Amino acid sequence: MRLDKFLKVTRIIKRRTIAKELADNGNVQINNEEKKSSYSVKAGDILDIKYFNKNIKIRVKEVPAENLRKEDIENYIEVLSS
């Protein structure tokens, strides 16, 4: 799944266009490397997102196949720091 879609589906970022802009402007690092919005997210990746004045660090447990219900999000990501 593309990085921008993953951020939207897991509700880390509310809109996919915002997620795409963040990634393409270098505000998203995966495993300590800047990645673009087209990067394919894999289980075990560590995402470090700079969003406004916050740094959010997330570990990907599993990549969802489709949109998620709010209750299921914790099965796919683990928030390391916010």
Short mmCIF file of N, CA and C in Angstrom, two decimals:
data_model
loop_
_atom_site.label_atom_id
_atom_site.label_comp_id
_atom_site.label_asym_id
_atom_site.label_seq_id
_atom_site.Cartn_x
_atom_site.Cartn_y
_atom_site.Cartn_z
N MET A 1 0.85 -1.18 0.00
CA MET A 1 0.00 0.00 0.00
C MET A 1 0.89 1.24 0.00
N ARG A 2 0.52 2.21 -0.80
CA ARG A 2 1.27 3.47 -0.87
C ARG A 2 1.29 4.17 0.50
N LEU A 3 2.36 4.90 0.75
CA LEU A 3 2.52 5.61 2.02
C LEU A 3 1.37 6.59 2.27
N ASP A 4 1.02 7.40 1.29
CA ASP A 4 -0.04 8.39 1.51
C ASP A 4 -1.38 7.73 1.80
N LYS A 5 -1.69 6.65 1.12
CA LYS A 5 -2.94 5.94 1.38
C LYS A 5 -2.91 5.28 2.76
N PHE A 6 -1.76 4.72 3.15
CA PHE A 6 -1.63 4.09 4.46
C PHE A 6 -1.89 5.10 5.57
N LEU A 7 -1.33 6.29 5.45
CA LEU A 7 -1.53 7.33 6.47
C LEU A 7 -3.00 7.73 6.59
N LYS A 8 -3.72 7.75 5.48
CA LYS A 8 -5.13 8.09 5.52
C LYS A 8 -5.97 6.94 6.07
N VAL A 9 -5.72 5.72 5.59
CA VAL A 9 -6.52 4.55 5.99
C VAL A 9 -6.40 4.30 7.49
N THR A 10 -5.21 4.49 8.04
CA THR A 10 -4.99 4.26 9.47
C THR A 10 -5.34 5.49 10.32
N ARG A 11 -5.83 6.53 9.67
CA ARG A 11 -6.30 7.76 10.32
C ARG A 11 -5.21 8.52 11.07
N ILE A 12 -3.98 8.36 10.62
CA ILE A 12 -2.89 9.17 11.18
C ILE A 12 -3.02 10.59 10.63
N ILE A 13 -3.29 10.69 9.33
CA ILE A 13 -3.56 11.96 8.66
C ILE A 13 -4.97 11.84 8.07
N LYS A 14 -5.77 12.89 8.22
CA LYS A 14 -7.18 12.79 7.83
C LYS A 14 -7.42 12.81 6.33
N ARG A 15 -6.57 13.50 5.57
CA ARG A 15 -6.79 13.59 4.12
C ARG A 15 -5.57 13.09 3.37
N ARG A 16 -5.83 12.36 2.30
CA ARG A 16 -4.74 11.77 1.52
C ARG A 16 -3.88 12.85 0.85
N THR A 17 -4.48 13.94 0.43
CA THR A 17 -3.69 15.00 -0.21
C THR A 17 -2.69 15.61 0.77
N ILE A 18 -3.09 15.75 2.03
CA ILE A 18 -2.18 16.27 3.06
C ILE A 18 -1.05 15.26 3.29
N ALA A 19 -1.40 13.98 3.36
CA ALA A 19 -0.40 12.93 3.55
C ALA A 19 0.61 12.92 2.39
N LYS A 20 0.12 13.11 1.18
CA LYS A 20 0.99 13.14 0.00
C LYS A 20 1.93 14.33 0.07
N GLU A 21 1.42 15.49 0.42
CA GLU A 21 2.25 16.69 0.53
C GLU A 21 3.32 16.53 1.61
N LEU A 22 2.94 15.98 2.76
CA LEU A 22 3.91 15.77 3.84
C LEU A 22 5.05 14.88 3.36
N ALA A 23 4.72 13.77 2.73
CA ALA A 23 5.75 12.83 2.28
C ALA A 23 6.62 13.43 1.19
N ASP A 24 6.01 14.08 0.21
CA ASP A 24 6.76 14.64 -0.90
C ASP A 24 7.62 15.82 -0.51
N ASN A 25 7.30 16.47 0.62
CA ASN A 25 8.11 17.58 1.11
C ASN A 25 9.17 17.14 2.12
N GLY A 26 9.32 15.85 2.33
CA GLY A 26 10.38 15.35 3.20
C GLY A 26 10.04 15.32 4.67
N ASN A 27 8.76 15.37 5.02
CA ASN A 27 8.36 15.37 6.43
C ASN A 27 8.04 13.98 6.97
N VAL A 28 8.24 12.95 6.16
CA VAL A 28 8.00 11.58 6.60
C VAL A 28 9.27 10.78 6.38
N GLN A 29 9.77 10.18 7.45
CA GLN A 29 10.93 9.30 7.36
C GLN A 29 10.49 7.89 7.71
N ILE A 30 10.99 6.93 6.95
CA ILE A 30 10.71 5.53 7.24
C ILE A 30 12.05 4.85 7.44
N ASN A 31 12.22 4.25 8.61
CA ASN A 31 13.49 3.61 8.99
C ASN A 31 14.65 4.58 8.79
N ASN A 32 14.47 5.83 9.22
CA ASN A 32 15.47 6.90 9.18
C ASN A 32 15.86 7.34 7.78
N GLU A 33 15.02 7.13 6.78
CA GLU A 33 15.25 7.61 5.42
C GLU A 33 14.00 8.33 4.94
N GLU A 34 14.18 9.50 4.32
CA GLU A 34 13.04 10.22 3.76
C GLU A 34 12.48 9.41 2.60
N LYS A 35 11.16 9.28 2.58
CA LYS A 35 10.49 8.53 1.51
C LYS A 35 9.40 9.40 0.89
N LYS A 36 9.12 9.15 -0.37
CA LYS A 36 8.05 9.85 -1.08
C LYS A 36 6.72 9.14 -0.85
N SER A 37 5.63 9.75 -1.29
CA SER A 37 4.30 9.21 -1.07
C SER A 37 4.05 7.90 -1.80
N SER A 38 4.85 7.59 -2.80
CA SER A 38 4.66 6.36 -3.56
C SER A 38 5.35 5.15 -2.92
N TYR A 39 6.08 5.37 -1.82
CA TYR A 39 6.77 4.26 -1.14
C TYR A 39 5.75 3.21 -0.69
N SER A 40 6.10 1.96 -0.85
CA SER A 40 5.22 0.86 -0.45
C SER A 40 5.51 0.47 1.00
N VAL A 41 4.55 0.71 1.88
CA VAL A 41 4.70 0.45 3.31
C VAL A 41 4.70 -1.05 3.58
N LYS A 42 5.60 -1.49 4.47
CA LYS A 42 5.70 -2.90 4.83
C LYS A 42 5.58 -3.05 6.35
N ALA A 43 5.17 -4.24 6.78
CA ALA A 43 5.10 -4.53 8.22
C ALA A 43 6.50 -4.41 8.80
N GLY A 44 6.59 -3.79 9.98
CA GLY A 44 7.87 -3.61 10.65
C GLY A 44 8.50 -2.25 10.40
N ASP A 45 7.99 -1.49 9.44
CA ASP A 45 8.52 -0.14 9.18
C ASP A 45 8.25 0.77 10.36
N ILE A 46 9.20 1.66 10.63
CA ILE A 46 9.04 2.69 11.66
C ILE A 46 8.88 4.02 10.94
N LEU A 47 7.73 4.66 11.13
CA LEU A 47 7.43 5.94 10.50
C LEU A 47 7.65 7.07 11.48
N ASP A 48 8.39 8.09 11.05
CA ASP A 48 8.60 9.30 11.85
C ASP A 48 8.01 10.45 11.05
N ILE A 49 6.91 11.01 11.55
CA ILE A 49 6.15 12.01 10.81
C ILE A 49 6.23 13.35 11.52
N LYS A 50 6.65 14.39 10.77
CA LYS A 50 6.65 15.75 11.29
C LYS A 50 5.39 16.43 10.78
N TYR A 51 4.45 16.70 11.68
CA TYR A 51 3.16 17.26 11.31
C TYR A 51 2.91 18.47 12.17
N PHE A 52 2.91 19.64 11.55
CA PHE A 52 2.87 20.92 12.25
C PHE A 52 4.00 20.97 13.26
N ASN A 53 3.72 21.12 14.54
CA ASN A 53 4.79 21.18 15.54
C ASN A 53 4.91 19.88 16.33
N LYS A 54 4.37 18.78 15.78
CA LYS A 54 4.44 17.49 16.46
C LYS A 54 5.30 16.53 15.68
N ASN A 55 5.96 15.64 16.38
CA ASN A 55 6.65 14.50 15.78
C ASN A 55 5.93 13.26 16.24
N ILE A 56 5.46 12.47 15.30
CA ILE A 56 4.73 11.24 15.61
C ILE A 56 5.57 10.07 15.12
N LYS A 57 5.81 9.13 16.00
CA LYS A 57 6.58 7.94 15.64
C LYS A 57 5.68 6.72 15.76
N ILE A 58 5.61 5.93 14.68
CA ILE A 58 4.67 4.82 14.60
C ILE A 58 5.38 3.59 14.05
N ARG A 59 5.05 2.42 14.59
CA ARG A 59 5.53 1.15 14.05
C ARG A 59 4.37 0.47 13.35
N VAL A 60 4.63 0.00 12.14
CA VAL A 60 3.60 -0.69 11.36
C VAL A 60 3.59 -2.16 11.76
N LYS A 61 2.48 -2.62 12.33
CA LYS A 61 2.35 -4.04 12.69
C LYS A 61 1.98 -4.86 11.48
N GLU A 62 1.03 -4.35 10.70
CA GLU A 62 0.52 -5.06 9.53
C GLU A 62 -0.07 -4.03 8.58
N VAL A 63 0.00 -4.31 7.30
CA VAL A 63 -0.57 -3.40 6.30
C VAL A 63 -2.00 -3.84 6.01
N PRO A 64 -2.97 -2.94 6.20
CA PRO A 64 -4.37 -3.31 5.96
C PRO A 64 -4.66 -3.50 4.47
N ALA A 65 -5.61 -4.36 4.17
CA ALA A 65 -5.99 -4.61 2.77
C ALA A 65 -6.98 -3.56 2.26
N GLU A 66 -7.69 -2.91 3.18
CA GLU A 66 -8.73 -1.96 2.79
C GLU A 66 -8.92 -0.95 3.91
N ASN A 67 -9.97 -0.14 3.81
CA ASN A 67 -10.27 0.84 4.86
C ASN A 67 -10.56 0.14 6.18
N LEU A 68 -10.24 0.82 7.27
CA LEU A 68 -10.37 0.23 8.60
C LEU A 68 -11.46 0.93 9.40
N ARG A 69 -12.05 0.18 10.30
CA ARG A 69 -12.91 0.79 11.31
C ARG A 69 -12.00 1.35 12.39
N LYS A 70 -12.47 2.35 13.08
CA LYS A 70 -11.68 3.02 14.12
C LYS A 70 -11.20 2.03 15.18
N GLU A 71 -12.05 1.05 15.51
CA GLU A 71 -11.71 0.08 16.55
C GLU A 71 -10.58 -0.86 16.13
N ASP A 72 -10.37 -1.03 14.82
CA ASP A 72 -9.37 -1.99 14.33
C ASP A 72 -7.99 -1.40 14.11
N ILE A 73 -7.86 -0.09 14.21
CA ILE A 73 -6.59 0.56 13.89
C ILE A 73 -5.44 0.06 14.76
N GLU A 74 -5.69 -0.18 16.03
CA GLU A 74 -4.61 -0.61 16.94
C GLU A 74 -4.05 -1.98 16.56
N ASN A 75 -4.73 -2.75 15.73
CA ASN A 75 -4.21 -4.03 15.25
C ASN A 75 -3.19 -3.84 14.14
N TYR A 76 -3.12 -2.66 13.57
CA TYR A 76 -2.25 -2.41 12.41
C TYR A 76 -1.07 -1.47 12.71
N ILE A 77 -1.23 -0.58 13.70
CA ILE A 77 -0.13 0.34 14.03
C ILE A 77 0.06 0.39 15.54
N GLU A 78 1.27 0.77 15.92
CA GLU A 78 1.59 0.99 17.33
C GLU A 78 2.23 2.37 17.44
N VAL A 79 1.66 3.25 18.24
CA VAL A 79 2.21 4.59 18.41
C VAL A 79 3.34 4.51 19.43
N LEU A 80 4.56 4.86 18.96
CA LEU A 80 5.72 4.82 19.84
C LEU A 80 5.89 6.14 20.59
N SER A 81 5.59 7.25 19.92
CA SER A 81 5.60 8.56 20.59
C SER A 81 4.77 9.54 19.78
N SER A 82 4.19 10.50 20.47
CA SER A 82 3.41 11.51 19.75
C SER A 82 3.68 12.88 20.31
#
